[in-house]
PDB file of C-alpha atoms in Angstrom:
ATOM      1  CA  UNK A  17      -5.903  -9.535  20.083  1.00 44.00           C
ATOM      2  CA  UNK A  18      -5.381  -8.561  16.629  1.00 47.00           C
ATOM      3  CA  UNK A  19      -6.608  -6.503  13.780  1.00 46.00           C
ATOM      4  CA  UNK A  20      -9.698  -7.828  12.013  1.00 46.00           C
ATOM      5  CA  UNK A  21      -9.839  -7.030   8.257  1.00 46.00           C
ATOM      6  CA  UNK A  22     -12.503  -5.846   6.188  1.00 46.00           C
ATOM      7  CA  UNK A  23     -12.046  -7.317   3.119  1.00 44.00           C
ATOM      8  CA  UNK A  24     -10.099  -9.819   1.730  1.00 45.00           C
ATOM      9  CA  UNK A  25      -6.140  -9.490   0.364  1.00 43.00           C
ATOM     10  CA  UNK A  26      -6.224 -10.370  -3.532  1.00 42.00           C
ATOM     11  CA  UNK A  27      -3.731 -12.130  -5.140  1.00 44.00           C
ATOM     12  CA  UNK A  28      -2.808  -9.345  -7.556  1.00 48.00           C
ATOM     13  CA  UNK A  29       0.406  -7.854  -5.872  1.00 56.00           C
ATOM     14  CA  UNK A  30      -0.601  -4.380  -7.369  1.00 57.00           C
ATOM     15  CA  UNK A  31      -4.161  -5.269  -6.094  1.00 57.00           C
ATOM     16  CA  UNK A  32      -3.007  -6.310  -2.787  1.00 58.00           C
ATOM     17  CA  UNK A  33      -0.706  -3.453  -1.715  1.00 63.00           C
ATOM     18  CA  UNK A  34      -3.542  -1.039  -3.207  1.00 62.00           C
ATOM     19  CA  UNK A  35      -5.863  -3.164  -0.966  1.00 60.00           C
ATOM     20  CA  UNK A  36      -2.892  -2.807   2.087  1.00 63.00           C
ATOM     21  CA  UNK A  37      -2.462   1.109   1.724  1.00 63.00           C
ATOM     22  CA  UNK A  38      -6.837   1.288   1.868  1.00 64.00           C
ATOM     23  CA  UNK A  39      -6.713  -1.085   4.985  1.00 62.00           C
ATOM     24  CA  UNK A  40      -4.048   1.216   6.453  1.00 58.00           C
ATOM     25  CA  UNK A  41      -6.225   4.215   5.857  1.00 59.00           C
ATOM     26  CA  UNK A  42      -9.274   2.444   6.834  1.00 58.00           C
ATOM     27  CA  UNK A  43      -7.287   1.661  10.264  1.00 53.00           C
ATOM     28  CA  UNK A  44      -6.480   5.270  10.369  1.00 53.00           C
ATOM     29  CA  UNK A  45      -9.533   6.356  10.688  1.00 53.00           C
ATOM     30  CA  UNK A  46     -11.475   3.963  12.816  1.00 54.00           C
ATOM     31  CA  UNK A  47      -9.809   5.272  15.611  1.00 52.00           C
ATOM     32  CA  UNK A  48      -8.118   7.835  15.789  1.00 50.00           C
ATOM     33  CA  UNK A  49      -7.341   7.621  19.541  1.00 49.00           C
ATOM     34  CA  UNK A  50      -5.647   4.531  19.263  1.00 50.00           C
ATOM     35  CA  UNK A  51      -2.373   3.706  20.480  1.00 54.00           C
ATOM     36  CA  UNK A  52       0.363   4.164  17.812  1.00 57.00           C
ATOM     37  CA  UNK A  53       2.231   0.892  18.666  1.00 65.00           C
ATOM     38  CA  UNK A  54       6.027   0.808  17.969  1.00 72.00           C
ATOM     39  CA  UNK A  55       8.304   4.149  17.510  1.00 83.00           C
ATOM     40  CA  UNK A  56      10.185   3.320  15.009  1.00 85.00           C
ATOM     41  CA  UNK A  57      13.155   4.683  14.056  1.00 89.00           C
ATOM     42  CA  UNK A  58      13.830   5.882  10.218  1.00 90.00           C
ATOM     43  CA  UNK A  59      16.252   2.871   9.355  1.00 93.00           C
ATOM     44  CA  UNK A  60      13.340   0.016  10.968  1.00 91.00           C
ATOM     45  CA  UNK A  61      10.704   1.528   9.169  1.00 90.00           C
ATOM     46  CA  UNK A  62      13.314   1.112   5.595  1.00 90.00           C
ATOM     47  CA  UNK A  63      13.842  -1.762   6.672  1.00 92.00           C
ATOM     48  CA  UNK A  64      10.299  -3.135   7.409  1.00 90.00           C
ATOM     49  CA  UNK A  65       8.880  -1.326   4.200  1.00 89.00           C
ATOM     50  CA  UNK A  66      11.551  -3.633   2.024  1.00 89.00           C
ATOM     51  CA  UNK A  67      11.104  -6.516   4.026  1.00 89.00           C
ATOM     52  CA  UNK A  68       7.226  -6.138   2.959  1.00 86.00           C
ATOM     53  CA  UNK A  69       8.219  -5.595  -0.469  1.00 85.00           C
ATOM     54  CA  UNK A  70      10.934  -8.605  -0.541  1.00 86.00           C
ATOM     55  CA  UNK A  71       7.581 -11.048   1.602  1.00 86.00           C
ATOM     56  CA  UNK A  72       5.065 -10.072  -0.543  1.00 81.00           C
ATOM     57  CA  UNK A  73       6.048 -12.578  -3.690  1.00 82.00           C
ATOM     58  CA  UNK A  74       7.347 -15.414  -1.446  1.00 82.00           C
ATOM     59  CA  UNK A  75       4.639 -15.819   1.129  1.00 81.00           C
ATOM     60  CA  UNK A  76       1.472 -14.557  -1.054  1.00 77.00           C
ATOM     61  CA  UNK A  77      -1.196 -12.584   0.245  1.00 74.00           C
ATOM     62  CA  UNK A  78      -1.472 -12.236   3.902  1.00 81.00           C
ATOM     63  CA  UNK A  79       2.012 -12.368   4.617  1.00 85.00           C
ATOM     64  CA  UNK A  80       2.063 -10.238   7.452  1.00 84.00           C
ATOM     65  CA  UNK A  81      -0.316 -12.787   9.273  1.00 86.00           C
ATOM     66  CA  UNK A  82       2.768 -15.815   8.947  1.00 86.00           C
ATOM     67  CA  UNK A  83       4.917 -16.324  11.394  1.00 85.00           C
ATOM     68  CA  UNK A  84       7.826 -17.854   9.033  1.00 90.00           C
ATOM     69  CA  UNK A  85       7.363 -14.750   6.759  1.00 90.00           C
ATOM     70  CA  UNK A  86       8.637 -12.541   9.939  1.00 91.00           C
ATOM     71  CA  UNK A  87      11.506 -14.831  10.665  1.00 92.00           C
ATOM     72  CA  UNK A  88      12.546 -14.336   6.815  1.00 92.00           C
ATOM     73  CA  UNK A  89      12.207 -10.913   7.571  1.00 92.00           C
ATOM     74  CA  UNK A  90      14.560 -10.599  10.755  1.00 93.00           C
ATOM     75  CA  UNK A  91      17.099 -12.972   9.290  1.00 94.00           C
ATOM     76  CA  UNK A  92      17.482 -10.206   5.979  1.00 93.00           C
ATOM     77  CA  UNK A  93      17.259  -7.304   8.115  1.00 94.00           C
ATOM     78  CA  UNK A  94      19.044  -8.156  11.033  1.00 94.00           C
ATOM     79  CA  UNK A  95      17.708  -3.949  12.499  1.00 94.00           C
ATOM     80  CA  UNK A  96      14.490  -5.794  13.073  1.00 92.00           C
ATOM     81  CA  UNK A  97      15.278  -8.421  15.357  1.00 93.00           C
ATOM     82  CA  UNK A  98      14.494  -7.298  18.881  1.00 92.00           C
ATOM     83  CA  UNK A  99      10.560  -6.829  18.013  1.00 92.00           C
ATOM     84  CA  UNK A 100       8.114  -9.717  18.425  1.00 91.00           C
ATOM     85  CA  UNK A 101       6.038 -11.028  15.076  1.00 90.00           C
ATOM     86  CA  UNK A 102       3.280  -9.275  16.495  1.00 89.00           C
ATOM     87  CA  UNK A 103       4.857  -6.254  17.212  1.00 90.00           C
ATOM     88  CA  UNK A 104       6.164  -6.524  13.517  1.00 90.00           C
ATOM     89  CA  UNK A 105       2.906  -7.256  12.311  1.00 88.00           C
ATOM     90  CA  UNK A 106       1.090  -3.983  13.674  1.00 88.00           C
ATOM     91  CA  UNK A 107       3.410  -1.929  12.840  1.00 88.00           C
ATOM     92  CA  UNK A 108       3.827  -3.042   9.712  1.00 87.00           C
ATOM     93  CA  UNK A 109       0.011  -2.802   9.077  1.00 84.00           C
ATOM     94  CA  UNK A 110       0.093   0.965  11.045  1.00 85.00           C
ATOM     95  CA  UNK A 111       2.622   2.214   8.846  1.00 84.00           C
ATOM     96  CA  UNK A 112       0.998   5.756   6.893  1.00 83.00           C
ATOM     97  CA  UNK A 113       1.481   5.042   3.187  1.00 82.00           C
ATOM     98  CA  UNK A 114       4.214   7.231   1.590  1.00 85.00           C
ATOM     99  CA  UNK A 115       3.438   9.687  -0.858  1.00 89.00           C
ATOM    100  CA  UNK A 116       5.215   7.552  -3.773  1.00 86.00           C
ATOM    101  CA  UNK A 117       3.202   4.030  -2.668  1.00 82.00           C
ATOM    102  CA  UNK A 118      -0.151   5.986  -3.200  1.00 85.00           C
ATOM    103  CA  UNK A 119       1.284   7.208  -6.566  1.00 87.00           C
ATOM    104  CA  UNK A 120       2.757   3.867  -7.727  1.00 85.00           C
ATOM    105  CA  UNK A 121       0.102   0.868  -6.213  1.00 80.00           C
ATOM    106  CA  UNK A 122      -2.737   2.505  -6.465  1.00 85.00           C
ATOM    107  CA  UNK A 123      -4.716   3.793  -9.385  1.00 90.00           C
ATOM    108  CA  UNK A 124      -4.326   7.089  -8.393  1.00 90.00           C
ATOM    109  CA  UNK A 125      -1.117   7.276 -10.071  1.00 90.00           C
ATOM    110  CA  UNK A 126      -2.090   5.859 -13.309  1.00 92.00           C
ATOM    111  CA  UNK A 127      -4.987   8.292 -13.568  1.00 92.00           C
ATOM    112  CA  UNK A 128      -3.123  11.227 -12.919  1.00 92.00           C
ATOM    113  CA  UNK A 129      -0.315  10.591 -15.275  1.00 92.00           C
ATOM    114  CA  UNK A 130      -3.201   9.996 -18.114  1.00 91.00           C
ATOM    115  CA  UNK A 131      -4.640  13.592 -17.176  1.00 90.00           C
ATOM    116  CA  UNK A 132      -1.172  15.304 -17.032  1.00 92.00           C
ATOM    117  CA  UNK A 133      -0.451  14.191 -20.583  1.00 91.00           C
ATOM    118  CA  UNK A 134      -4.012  14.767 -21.666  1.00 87.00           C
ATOM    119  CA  UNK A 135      -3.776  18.467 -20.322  1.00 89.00           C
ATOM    120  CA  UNK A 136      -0.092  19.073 -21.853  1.00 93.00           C
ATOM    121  CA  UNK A 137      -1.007  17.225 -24.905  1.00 90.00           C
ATOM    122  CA  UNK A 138      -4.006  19.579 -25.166  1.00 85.00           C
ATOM    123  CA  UNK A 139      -5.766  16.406 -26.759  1.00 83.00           C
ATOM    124  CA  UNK A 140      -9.917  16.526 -26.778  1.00 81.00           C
ATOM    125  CA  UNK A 141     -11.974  13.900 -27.821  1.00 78.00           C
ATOM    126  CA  UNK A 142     -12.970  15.906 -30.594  1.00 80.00           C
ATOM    127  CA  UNK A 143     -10.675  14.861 -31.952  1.00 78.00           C
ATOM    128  CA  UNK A 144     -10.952  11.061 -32.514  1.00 79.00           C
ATOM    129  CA  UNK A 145     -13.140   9.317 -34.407  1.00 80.00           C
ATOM    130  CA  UNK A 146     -15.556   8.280 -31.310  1.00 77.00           C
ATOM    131  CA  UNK A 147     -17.071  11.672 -30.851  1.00 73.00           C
ATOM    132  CA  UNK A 148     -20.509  12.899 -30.942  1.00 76.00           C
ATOM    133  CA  UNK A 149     -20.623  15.613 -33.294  1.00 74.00           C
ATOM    134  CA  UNK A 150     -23.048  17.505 -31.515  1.00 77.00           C
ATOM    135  CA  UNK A 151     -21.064  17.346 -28.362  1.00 74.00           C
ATOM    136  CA  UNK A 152     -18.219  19.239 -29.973  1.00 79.00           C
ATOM    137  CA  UNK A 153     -17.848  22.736 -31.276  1.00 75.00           C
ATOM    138  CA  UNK A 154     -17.382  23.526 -35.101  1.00 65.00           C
TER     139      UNK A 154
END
């Protein structure tokens, strides 16, 4: 029983929770009829989205997959206790990526703040010294 992965967690902890959120997705997706797992209720899921968050520098990439990093979690957020590590662990790796993770660990985010400013800004690259002159108007 478990999940297999498709890639490999990098070190990176941007990297990895941008490589987390795609594997969530990428769970998502493979199938759909799939049993959700745990209902949890809004304070658990907090409380299991900080514990990743507080697990992630300690125990390196792959936390999720150690059983001391789930006692660690329980002990700091005592709302998690009754579940199992691997009851933890897949719901954990089930959780749909909020709005604000996909803006701030992925490069989604990133991008789109460079294009906001770029549109408000009204800049072009006409206007820097790298453009092709025949690529801009006169």
């Amino acid at each position: 029983a478990g999940l297999h992965y498709p890639f490999e967690v990098q070190s990176s902890s941007r990297h990895q929770k941008s490589h987390l959120i795609a594997l969530r997705l990428k769970w998502k997706e493979s199938d759909p009829e799939q049993e959700e797992g745990l209902k949890l209720t809004e304070e658990e899921d907090g409380a299991l989205r900080e514990a990743g968050r507080d697990l992630d520098p300690t125990f390196g990439p792959r936390w999720f997959d150690k059983a001391d990093a789930w006692d660690t979690a329980r002990k700091s957020h005592p709302v998690l206790e009754p579940y199992s590590d691997d009851e933890l662990r897949m719901a954990f790796i089930r959780q749909s990526p909020k709005f604000a993770d996909v803006l701030l660990y992925t490069p989604l985010g990133p991008f789109l703040l460079i294009n906001l400013v770029i549109y408000i800004t009204g800049f072009s690259w006409c206007n820097t010294p790298f453009h092709f002159a025949n690529a801009c108007p006169s």
